[in-house]
Coordinates of C-alpha atoms and ligand atoms in Angstrom, one line a residue:
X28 CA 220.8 78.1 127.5
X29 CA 218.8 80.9 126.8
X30 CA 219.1 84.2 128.8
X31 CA 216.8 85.4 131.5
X32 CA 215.7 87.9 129.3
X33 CA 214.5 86.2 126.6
X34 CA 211.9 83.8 129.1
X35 CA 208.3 84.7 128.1
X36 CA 206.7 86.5 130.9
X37 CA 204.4 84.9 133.6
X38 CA 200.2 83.8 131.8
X39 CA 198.6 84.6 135.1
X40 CA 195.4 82.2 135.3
X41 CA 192.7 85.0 134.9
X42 CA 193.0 88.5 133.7
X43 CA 190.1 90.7 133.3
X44 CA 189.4 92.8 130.1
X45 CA 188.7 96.1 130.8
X46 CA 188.7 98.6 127.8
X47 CA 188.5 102.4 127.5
X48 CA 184.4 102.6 127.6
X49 CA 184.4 100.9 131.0
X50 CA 187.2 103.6 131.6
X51 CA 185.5 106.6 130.8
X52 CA 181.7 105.5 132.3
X53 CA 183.8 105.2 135.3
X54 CA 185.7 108.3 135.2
X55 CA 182.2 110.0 134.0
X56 CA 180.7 108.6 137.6
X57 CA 183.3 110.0 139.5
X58 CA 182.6 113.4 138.0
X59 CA 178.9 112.9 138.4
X60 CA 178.9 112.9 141.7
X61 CA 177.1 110.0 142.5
X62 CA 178.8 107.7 143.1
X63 CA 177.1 105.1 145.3
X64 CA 173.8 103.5 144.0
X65 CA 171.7 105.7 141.2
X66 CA 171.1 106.1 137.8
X67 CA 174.1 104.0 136.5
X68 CA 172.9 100.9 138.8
X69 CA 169.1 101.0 138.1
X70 CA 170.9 101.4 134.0
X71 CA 173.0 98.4 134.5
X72 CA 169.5 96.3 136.2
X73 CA 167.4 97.2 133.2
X74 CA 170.2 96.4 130.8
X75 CA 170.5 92.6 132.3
X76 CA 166.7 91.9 132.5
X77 CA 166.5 93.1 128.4
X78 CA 169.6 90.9 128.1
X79 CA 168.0 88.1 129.4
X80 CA 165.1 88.9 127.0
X81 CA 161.7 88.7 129.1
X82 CA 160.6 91.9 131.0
X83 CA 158.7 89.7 133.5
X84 CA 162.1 89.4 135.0
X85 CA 163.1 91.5 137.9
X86 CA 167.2 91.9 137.9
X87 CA 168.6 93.7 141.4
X88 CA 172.1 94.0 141.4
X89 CA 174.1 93.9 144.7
X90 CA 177.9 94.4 145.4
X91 CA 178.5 90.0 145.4
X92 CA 177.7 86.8 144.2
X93 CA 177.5 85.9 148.0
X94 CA 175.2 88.7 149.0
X95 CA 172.5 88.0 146.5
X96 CA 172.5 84.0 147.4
X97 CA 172.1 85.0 150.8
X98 CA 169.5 87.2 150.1
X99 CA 167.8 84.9 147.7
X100 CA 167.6 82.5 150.8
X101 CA 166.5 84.7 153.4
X102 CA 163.2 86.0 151.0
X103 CA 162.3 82.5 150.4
X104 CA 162.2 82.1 154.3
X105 CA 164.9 79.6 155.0
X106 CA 165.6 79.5 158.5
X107 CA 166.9 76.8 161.6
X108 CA 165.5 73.8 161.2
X109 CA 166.0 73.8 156.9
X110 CA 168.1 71.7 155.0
X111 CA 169.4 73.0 151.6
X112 CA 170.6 70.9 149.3
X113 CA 173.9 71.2 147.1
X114 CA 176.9 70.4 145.6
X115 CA 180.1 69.2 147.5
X116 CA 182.2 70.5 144.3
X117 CA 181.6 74.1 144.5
X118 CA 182.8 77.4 146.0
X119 CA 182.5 77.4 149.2
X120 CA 179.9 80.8 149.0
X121 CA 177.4 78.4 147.6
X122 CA 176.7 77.1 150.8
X123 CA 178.0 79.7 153.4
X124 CA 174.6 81.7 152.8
X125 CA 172.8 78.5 154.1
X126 CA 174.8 78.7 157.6
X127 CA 174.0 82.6 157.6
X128 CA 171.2 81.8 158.3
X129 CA 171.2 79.3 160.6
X130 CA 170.4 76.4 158.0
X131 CA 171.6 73.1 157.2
X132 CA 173.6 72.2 154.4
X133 CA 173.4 68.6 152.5
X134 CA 176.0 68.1 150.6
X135 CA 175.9 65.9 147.7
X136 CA 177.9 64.2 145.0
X137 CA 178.2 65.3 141.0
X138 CA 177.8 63.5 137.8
X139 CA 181.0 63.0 136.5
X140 CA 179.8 63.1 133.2
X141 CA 179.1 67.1 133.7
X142 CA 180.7 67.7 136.8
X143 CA 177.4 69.4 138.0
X144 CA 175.3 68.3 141.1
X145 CA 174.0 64.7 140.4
X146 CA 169.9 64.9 140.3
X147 CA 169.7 61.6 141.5
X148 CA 172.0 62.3 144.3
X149 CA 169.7 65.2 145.0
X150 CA 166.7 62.4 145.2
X151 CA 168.1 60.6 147.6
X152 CA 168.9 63.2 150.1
X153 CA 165.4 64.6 150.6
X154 CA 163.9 64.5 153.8
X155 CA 161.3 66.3 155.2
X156 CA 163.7 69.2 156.5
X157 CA 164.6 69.5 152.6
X158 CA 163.6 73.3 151.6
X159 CA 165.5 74.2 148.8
X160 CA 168.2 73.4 146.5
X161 CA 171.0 74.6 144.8
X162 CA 172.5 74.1 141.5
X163 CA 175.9 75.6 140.5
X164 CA 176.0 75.5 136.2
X165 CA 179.9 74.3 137.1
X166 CA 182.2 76.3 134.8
X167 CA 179.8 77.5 132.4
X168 CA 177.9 73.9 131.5
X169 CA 174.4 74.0 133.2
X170 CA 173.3 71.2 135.2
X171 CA 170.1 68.9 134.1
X172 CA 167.5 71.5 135.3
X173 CA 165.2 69.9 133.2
X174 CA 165.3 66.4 136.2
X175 CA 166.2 68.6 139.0
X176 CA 163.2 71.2 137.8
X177 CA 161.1 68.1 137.6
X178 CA 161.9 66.6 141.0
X179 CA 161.7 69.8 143.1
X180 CA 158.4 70.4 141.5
X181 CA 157.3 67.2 142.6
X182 CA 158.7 67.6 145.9
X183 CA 157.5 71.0 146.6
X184 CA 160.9 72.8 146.8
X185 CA 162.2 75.9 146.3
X186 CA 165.2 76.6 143.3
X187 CA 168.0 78.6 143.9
X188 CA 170.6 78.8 140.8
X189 CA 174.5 79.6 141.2
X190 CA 174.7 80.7 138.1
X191 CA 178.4 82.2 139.3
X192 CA 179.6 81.1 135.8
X193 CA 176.9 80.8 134.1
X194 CA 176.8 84.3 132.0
X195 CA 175.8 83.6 129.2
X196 CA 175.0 80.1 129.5
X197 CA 171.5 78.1 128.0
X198 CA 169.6 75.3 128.8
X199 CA 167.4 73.6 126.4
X200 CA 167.7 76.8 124.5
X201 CA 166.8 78.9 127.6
X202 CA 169.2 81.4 128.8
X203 CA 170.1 80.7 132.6
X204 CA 168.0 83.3 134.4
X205 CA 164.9 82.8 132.9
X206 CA 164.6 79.3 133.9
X207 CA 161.2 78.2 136.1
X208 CA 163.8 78.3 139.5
X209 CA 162.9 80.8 141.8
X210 CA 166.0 82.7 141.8
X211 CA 169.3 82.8 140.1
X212 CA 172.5 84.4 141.1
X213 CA 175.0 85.9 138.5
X214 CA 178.4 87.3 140.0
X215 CA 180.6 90.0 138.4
X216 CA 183.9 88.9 140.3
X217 CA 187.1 89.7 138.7
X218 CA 187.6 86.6 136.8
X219 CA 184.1 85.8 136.2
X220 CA 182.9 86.3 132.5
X221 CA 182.1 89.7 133.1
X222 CA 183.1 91.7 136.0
X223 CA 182.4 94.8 138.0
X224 CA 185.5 94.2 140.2
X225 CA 183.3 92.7 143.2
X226 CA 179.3 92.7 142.5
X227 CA 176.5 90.4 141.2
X228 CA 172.7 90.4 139.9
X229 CA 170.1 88.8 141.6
X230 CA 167.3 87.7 138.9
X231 CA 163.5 86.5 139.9
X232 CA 160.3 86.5 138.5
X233 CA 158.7 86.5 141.6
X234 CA 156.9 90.7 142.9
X235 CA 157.2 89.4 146.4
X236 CA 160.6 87.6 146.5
X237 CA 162.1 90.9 144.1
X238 CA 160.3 93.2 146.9
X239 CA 162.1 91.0 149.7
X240 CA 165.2 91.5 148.2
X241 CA 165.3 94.8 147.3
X242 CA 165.1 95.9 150.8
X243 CA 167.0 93.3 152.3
X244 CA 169.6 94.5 150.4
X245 CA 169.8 98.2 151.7
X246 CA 168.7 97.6 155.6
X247 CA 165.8 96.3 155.3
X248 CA 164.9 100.5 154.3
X249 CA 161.2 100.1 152.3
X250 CA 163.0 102.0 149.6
X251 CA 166.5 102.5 148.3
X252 CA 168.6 105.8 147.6
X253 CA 167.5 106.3 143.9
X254 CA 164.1 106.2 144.3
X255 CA 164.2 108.3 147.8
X256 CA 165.8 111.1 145.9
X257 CA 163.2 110.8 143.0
X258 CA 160.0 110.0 144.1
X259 CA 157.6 112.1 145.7
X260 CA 157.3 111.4 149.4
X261 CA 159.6 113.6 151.8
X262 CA 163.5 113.1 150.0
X263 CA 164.1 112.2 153.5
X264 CA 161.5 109.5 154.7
X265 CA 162.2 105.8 154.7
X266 CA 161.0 102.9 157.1
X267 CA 163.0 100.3 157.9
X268 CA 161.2 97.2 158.1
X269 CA 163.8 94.4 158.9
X270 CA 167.1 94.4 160.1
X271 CA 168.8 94.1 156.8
X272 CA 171.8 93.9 155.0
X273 CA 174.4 96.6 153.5
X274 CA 174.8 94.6 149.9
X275 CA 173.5 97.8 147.5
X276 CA 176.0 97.8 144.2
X277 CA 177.6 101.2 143.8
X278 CA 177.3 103.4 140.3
X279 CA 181.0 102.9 140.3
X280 CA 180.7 99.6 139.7
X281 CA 177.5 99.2 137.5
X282 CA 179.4 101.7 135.2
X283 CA 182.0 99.1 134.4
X284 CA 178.9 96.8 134.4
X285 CA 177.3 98.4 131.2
X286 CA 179.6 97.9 129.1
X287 CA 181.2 94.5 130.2
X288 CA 177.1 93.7 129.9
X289 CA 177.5 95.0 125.9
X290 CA 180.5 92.8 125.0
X291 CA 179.4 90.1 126.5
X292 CA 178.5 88.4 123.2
X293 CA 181.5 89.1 121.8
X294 CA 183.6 87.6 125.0
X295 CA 181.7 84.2 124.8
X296 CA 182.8 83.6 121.4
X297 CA 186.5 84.2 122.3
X298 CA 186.3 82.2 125.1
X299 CA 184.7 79.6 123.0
X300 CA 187.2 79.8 120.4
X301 CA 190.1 79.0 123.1
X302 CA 188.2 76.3 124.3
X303 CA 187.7 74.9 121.0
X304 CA 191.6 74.9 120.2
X305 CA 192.1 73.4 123.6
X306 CA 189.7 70.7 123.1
X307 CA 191.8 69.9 119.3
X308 CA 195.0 70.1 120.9
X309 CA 194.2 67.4 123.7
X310 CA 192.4 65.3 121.9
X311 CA 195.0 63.0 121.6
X312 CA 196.2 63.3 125.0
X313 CA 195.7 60.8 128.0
X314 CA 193.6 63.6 129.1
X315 CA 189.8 64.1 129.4
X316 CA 188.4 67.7 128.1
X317 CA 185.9 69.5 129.8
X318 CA 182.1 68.3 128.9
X319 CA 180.6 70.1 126.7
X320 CA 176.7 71.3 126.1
X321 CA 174.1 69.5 124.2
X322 CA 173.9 70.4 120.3
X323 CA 172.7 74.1 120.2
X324 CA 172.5 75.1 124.3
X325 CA 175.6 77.4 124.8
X326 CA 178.8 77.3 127.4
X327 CA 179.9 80.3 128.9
X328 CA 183.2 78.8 129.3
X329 CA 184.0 79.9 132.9
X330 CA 186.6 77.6 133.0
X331 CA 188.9 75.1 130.9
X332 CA 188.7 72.0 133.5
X333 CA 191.2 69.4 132.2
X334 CA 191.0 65.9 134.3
X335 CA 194.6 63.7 134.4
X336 CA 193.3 60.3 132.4
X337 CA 194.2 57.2 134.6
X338 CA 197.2 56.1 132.5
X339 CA 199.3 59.6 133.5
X340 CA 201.9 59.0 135.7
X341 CA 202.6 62.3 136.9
X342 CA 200.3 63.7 139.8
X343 CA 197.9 66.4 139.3
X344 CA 199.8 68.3 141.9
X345 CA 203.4 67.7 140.2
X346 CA 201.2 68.8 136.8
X347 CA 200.8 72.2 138.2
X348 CA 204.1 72.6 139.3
X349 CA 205.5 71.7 135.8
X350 CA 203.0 74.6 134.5
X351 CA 203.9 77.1 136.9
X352 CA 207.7 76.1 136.6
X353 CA 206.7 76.9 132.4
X354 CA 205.5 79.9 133.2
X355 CA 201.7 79.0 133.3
X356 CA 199.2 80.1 135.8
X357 CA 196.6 77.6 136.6
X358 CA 194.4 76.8 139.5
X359 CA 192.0 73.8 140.8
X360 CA 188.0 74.5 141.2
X361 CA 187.5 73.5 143.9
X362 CA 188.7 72.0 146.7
X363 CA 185.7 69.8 147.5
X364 CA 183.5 71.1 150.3
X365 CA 183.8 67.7 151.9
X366 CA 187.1 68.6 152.3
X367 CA 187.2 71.4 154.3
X368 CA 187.8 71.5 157.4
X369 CA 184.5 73.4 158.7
X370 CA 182.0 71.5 156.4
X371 CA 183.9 68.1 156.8
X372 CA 183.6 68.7 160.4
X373 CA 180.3 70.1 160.9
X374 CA 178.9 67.3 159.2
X375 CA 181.0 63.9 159.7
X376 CA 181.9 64.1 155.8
X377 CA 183.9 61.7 154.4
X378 CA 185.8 61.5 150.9
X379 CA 183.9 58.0 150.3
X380 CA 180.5 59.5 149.9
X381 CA 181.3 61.6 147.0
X382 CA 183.5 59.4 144.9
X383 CA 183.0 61.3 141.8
X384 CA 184.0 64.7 143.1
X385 CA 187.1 63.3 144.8
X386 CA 188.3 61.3 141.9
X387 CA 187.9 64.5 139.8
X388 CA 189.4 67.1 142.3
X389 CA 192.2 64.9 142.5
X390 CA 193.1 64.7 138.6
X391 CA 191.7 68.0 137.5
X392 CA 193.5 71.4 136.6
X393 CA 192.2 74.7 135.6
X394 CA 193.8 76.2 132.9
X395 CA 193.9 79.6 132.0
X396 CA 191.0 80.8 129.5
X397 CA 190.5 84.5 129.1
X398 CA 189.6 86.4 126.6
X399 CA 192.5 88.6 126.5
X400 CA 194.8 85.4 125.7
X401 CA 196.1 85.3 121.9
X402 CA 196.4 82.3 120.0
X403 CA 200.0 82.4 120.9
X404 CA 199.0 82.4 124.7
X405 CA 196.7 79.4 123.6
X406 CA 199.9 77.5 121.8
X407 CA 202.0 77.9 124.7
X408 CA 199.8 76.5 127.1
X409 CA 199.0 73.5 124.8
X410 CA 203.1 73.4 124.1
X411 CA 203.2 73.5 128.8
X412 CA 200.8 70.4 128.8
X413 CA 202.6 67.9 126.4
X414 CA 205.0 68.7 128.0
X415 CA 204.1 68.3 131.5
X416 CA 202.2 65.3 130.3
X417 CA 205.5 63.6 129.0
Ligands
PLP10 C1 182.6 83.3 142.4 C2 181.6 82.4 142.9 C3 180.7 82.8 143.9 C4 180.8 84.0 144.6 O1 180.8 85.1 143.8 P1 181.1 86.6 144.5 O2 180.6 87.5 143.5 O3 182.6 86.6 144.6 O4 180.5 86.6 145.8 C5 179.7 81.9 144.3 N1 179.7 80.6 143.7 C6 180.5 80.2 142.8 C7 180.4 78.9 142.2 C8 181.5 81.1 142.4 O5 182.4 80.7 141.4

């Protein structure tokens, strides 16, 4: 038996990668002395909308994920009496925002093909309360927004994207963001594919719905702190014309964004390449690998979601613990909405209505992908699997 001290150390399941330009635009904020929103944010805004690649684009950042679909709701005008459409197999912030705002929420089932919400599903739960809906591009693969696009076109409804891990992902060629939705959501949590520590981007290419936004998301003030302190009116007039919400991203954080922002290229293709020796490594296995895009769209590769093939005796649950016990972090996404106990409650849900999220929550693991992981990181996990698998 080996001794204590020669057991590798704990792979946690995310770890951001921050490097010495995120440290020094940080450290160069502090000294600034600004160090809530400014010049660094409005940077960071102008910096995603030329990422994305069409000016038309307005990109407002905000301090989450969360704010900016709630905000994205509330300029679009959903209200009591609304139903918003989305899927069960999600983070529960997806729909949250709806309930803010005194909404309902329609959950529905995915494909199990791409684990995304099921278009069809969508269909069938239209009524004439239906307002919007709301995709989530599940681990980095987008969902069929060329049939949802379709049917909310022909329905009249509004599009609001969770594109949580959906930086940088495409559809049909198109970068997520610059799809014909209304609105699309990016988030810049720690283990997202870039991260600010906590804060997102709201993108639209709507004047009135950016407008909305902009000052919902500093108190519903008709102008934020950068431009008071830089436009010509009295430094210290504003008007507030809603009550709005505090969900402005500070300089602080945009300064990390920058430069996360620039290597974002470069972090897709590692994440990519771990994928890739994943998807080799398993194929063999009584496992089944994550979907992947159609030829030429690309996956931001959020997350590695292996699924338990029927065959494997051991339980998912038992799975992890074999991983954990091998000194593998891992984790599940998600725990199906329907199984909560506030949205299974609130609406009657059952586990039978949404057979293909259940079967896949049940057999599914998230395994670590990051791009700070080496190829020897990569081998031990594949090494933890067989194993567990045996
Ligand atoms: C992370 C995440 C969010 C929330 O992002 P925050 O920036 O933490 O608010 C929303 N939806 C999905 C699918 C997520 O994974």
């Amino acid at each position: 038996m080996k001794p204590m001290s020669d057991k590798l150390p704990f792979l946690p399941f995310a770890l951001p990668e921050i490097g010495e330009e995120e440290i020094a635009e940080v450290v160069d904020t502090l000294r600034s002395g600004w160090v809530t929103t400014g010049p660094k944010t409005k940077r960071f805004e102008e910096d995603f909308t030329a990422f994305l690649g069409d000016a038309s684009l307005h990109s407002m950042a905000v301090n989450s994920a969360t704010a900016g679909l709630h905000l994205a709701l509330e300029a679009l005008g959903i209200g009591p009496g609304d139903e918003v459409i989305t899927t069960t197999h999600t983070f529960t912030a997806t729909a949250e925002v709806v309930r803010y705002l005194g909404a309902d929420v329609v959950l529905v089932d995915i494909d199990p093909a791409t684990l995304c919400i099921d278009v069809k599903a969508v269909e069938s739960a239209i009524t004439p309360r239906t307002k919007a809906v709301m995709p989530v591009h599940y681990g980095g693969l987008a969902a069929d927004m060329t049939a949802l696009l379709a049917l909310t076109k022909k329905h009249g409804l509004k599009v609001v994207e969770d594109a949580a891990h959906a930086l940088p992902t495409t559809c049909g060629g198109k970068l997520i963001g610059t799809l014909d939705s209304d609105v699309t959501v990016f988030s810049f949590y720690a283990n997202k594919t870039i991260t600010t520590g906590e804060g997102g981007m709201v993108v639209t290419r709507d004047p009135a719905l950016a407008q909305r936004i902009k000052t919902m998301r500093l108190h519903g003030m008709s102008r934020d702190a950068f431009d008071r302190f830089t436009a010509k009116v009295p430094s210290w007039y504003y008007e507030i014309v809603a009550p709005g919400f505090k969900y402005n991203l500070t300089d602080i954080a945009a300064a990390m964004g920058l430069h996360q922002l620039k290597r974002l290229a470069a972090f897709q293709k590692r994440r990519e390449e771990i994928a890739q020796q994943f998807n080799e490594a398993f194929a063999a296995l009584p496992v089944i690998t994550p979907p992947v895009p159609p030829a030429g769209d690309v996956h931001a590769w959020h997350l590695y979601v292996l699924r338990l093939g029927d065959d494997v005796k051991v339980g998912r649950d038992a799975f992890i613990e074999r991983l954990y016990a091998a000194g593998i972090g891992c984790s599940v996404h998600y725990i199906p909405l329907h199984q909560q106990p506030y949205w299974r409650d609130r609406y009657g849900l059952t586990a039978a209505s949404f057979p293909h999220s259940q079967k896949a929550y049940e057999r599914m693991v998230s395994l670590p992908l990051y791009t700070r992981m080496t190829d020897d990181d990569v081998k031990r996990v594949v090494g933890a699997v067989r194993t567990a698998l045996a």
